[in-house]
CSV table of C-alpha atoms in Angstrom, one decimal:
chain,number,residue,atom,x,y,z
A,192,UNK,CA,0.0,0.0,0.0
A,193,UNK,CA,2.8,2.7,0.8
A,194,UNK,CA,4.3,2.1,-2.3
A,195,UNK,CA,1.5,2.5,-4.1
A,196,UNK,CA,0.4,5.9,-2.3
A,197,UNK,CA,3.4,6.9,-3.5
A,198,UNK,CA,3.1,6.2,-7.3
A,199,UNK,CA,1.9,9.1,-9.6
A,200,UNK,CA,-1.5,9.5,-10.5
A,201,UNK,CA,-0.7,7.7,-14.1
A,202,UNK,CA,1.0,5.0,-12.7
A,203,UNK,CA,-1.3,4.7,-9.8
A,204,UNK,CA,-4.2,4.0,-12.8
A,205,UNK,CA,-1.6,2.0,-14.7
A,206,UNK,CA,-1.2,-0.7,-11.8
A,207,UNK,CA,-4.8,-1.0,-11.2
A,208,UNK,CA,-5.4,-2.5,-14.5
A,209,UNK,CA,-3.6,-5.4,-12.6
A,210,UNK,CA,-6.7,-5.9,-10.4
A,211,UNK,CA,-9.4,-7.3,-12.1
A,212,UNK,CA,-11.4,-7.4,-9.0
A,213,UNK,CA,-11.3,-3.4,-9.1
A,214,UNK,CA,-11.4,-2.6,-12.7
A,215,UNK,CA,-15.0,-5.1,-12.5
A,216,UNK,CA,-16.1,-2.8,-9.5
A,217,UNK,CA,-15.5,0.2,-11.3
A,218,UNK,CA,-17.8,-0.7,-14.1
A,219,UNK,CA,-15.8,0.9,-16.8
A,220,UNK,CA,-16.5,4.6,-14.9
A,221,UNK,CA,-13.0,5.2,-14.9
A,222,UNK,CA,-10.7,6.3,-17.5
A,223,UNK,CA,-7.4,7.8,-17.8
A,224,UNK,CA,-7.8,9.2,-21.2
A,225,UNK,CA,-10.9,10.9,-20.3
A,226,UNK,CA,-9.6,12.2,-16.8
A,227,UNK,CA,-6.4,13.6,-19.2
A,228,UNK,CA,-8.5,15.4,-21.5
A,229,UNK,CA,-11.0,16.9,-18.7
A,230,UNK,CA,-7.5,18.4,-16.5
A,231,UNK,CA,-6.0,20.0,-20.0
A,232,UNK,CA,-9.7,21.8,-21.1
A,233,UNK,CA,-9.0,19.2,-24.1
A,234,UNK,CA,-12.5,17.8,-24.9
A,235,UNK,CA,-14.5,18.4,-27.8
A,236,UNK,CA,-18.4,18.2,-28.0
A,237,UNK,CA,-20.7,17.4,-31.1
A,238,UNK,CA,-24.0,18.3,-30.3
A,239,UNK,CA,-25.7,17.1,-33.8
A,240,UNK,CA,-23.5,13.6,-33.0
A,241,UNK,CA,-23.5,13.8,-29.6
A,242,UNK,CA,-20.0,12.6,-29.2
A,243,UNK,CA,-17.2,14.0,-27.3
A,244,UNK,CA,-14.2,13.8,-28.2
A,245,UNK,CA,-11.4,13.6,-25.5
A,246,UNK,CA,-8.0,14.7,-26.6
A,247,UNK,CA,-6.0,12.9,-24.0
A,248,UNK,CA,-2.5,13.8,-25.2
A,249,UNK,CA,-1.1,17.3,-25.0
A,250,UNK,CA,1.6,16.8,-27.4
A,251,UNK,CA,-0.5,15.4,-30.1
A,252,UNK,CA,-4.3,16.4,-31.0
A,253,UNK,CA,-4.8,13.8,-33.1
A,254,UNK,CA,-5.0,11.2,-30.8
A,255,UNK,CA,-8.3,10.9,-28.7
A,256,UNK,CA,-11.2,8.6,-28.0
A,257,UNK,CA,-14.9,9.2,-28.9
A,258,UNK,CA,-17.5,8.5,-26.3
A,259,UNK,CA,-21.1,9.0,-27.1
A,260,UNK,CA,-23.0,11.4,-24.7
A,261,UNK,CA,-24.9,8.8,-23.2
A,262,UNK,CA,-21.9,7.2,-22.4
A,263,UNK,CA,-20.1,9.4,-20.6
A,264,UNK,CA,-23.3,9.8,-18.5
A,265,UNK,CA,-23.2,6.2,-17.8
A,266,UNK,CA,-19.6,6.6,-16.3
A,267,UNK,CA,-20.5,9.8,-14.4
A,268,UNK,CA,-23.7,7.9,-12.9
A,269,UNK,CA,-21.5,4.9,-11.9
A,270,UNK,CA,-18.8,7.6,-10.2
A,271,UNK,CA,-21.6,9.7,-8.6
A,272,UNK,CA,-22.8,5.9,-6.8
A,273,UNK,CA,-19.7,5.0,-5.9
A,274,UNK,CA,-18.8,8.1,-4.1
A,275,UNK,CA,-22.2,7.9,-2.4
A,276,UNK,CA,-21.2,4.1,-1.2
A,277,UNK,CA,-17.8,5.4,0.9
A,278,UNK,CA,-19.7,8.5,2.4
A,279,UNK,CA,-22.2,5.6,3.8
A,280,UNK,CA,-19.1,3.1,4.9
A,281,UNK,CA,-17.3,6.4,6.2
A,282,UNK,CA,-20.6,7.5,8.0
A,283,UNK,CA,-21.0,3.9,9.3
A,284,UNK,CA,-17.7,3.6,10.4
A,285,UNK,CA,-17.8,7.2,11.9
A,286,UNK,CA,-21.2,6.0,14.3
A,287,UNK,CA,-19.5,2.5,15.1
A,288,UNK,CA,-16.3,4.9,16.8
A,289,UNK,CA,-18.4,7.3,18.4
């Protein structure tokens, strides 16, 4: 655990594809591309397609993945649930210490 805490953010994502257990879990809500794109302003939306297009690499435009709208929903949905789930574990855990 401490020496992953201590990875990158890049190379924390990188070693969780190791994990099959977690990538499952995650339901496909999490990508790296995506996060890239959205923390460089480097996403493109086509409202007649409705397809975003996430430039992931800085250096080179050209590259990027196309997720439909709906999509990308679908991931932020799965994210918003399980950030609900460890504010209940945390608020469970924070009434079983009291």
């Amino acid at each position: 655990i401490e020496m992953f805490k201590n990875l990158t953010d890049g190379l924390k994502s990188d070693k969780l594809k190791d994990y099959t257990l977690i990538i499952s879990y995650l339901a496909d809500s999490y990508n790296t591309h995506v996060r890239n794109a959205i923390a460089h302003n480097n996403v493109d939306f086509y409202p007649e397609s409705q397809v975003c297009e996430y430039h992931y690499n800085m250096n080179d435009n050209q590259k990027h993945d196309d997720f439909r709208l709906i999509d990308v929903c679908y991931m932020t949905f799965i994210n918003i649930l399980h950030i609900l789930e460890m504010y209940l574990v945390n608020h469970k855990l924070k009434n079983r210490l009291s």
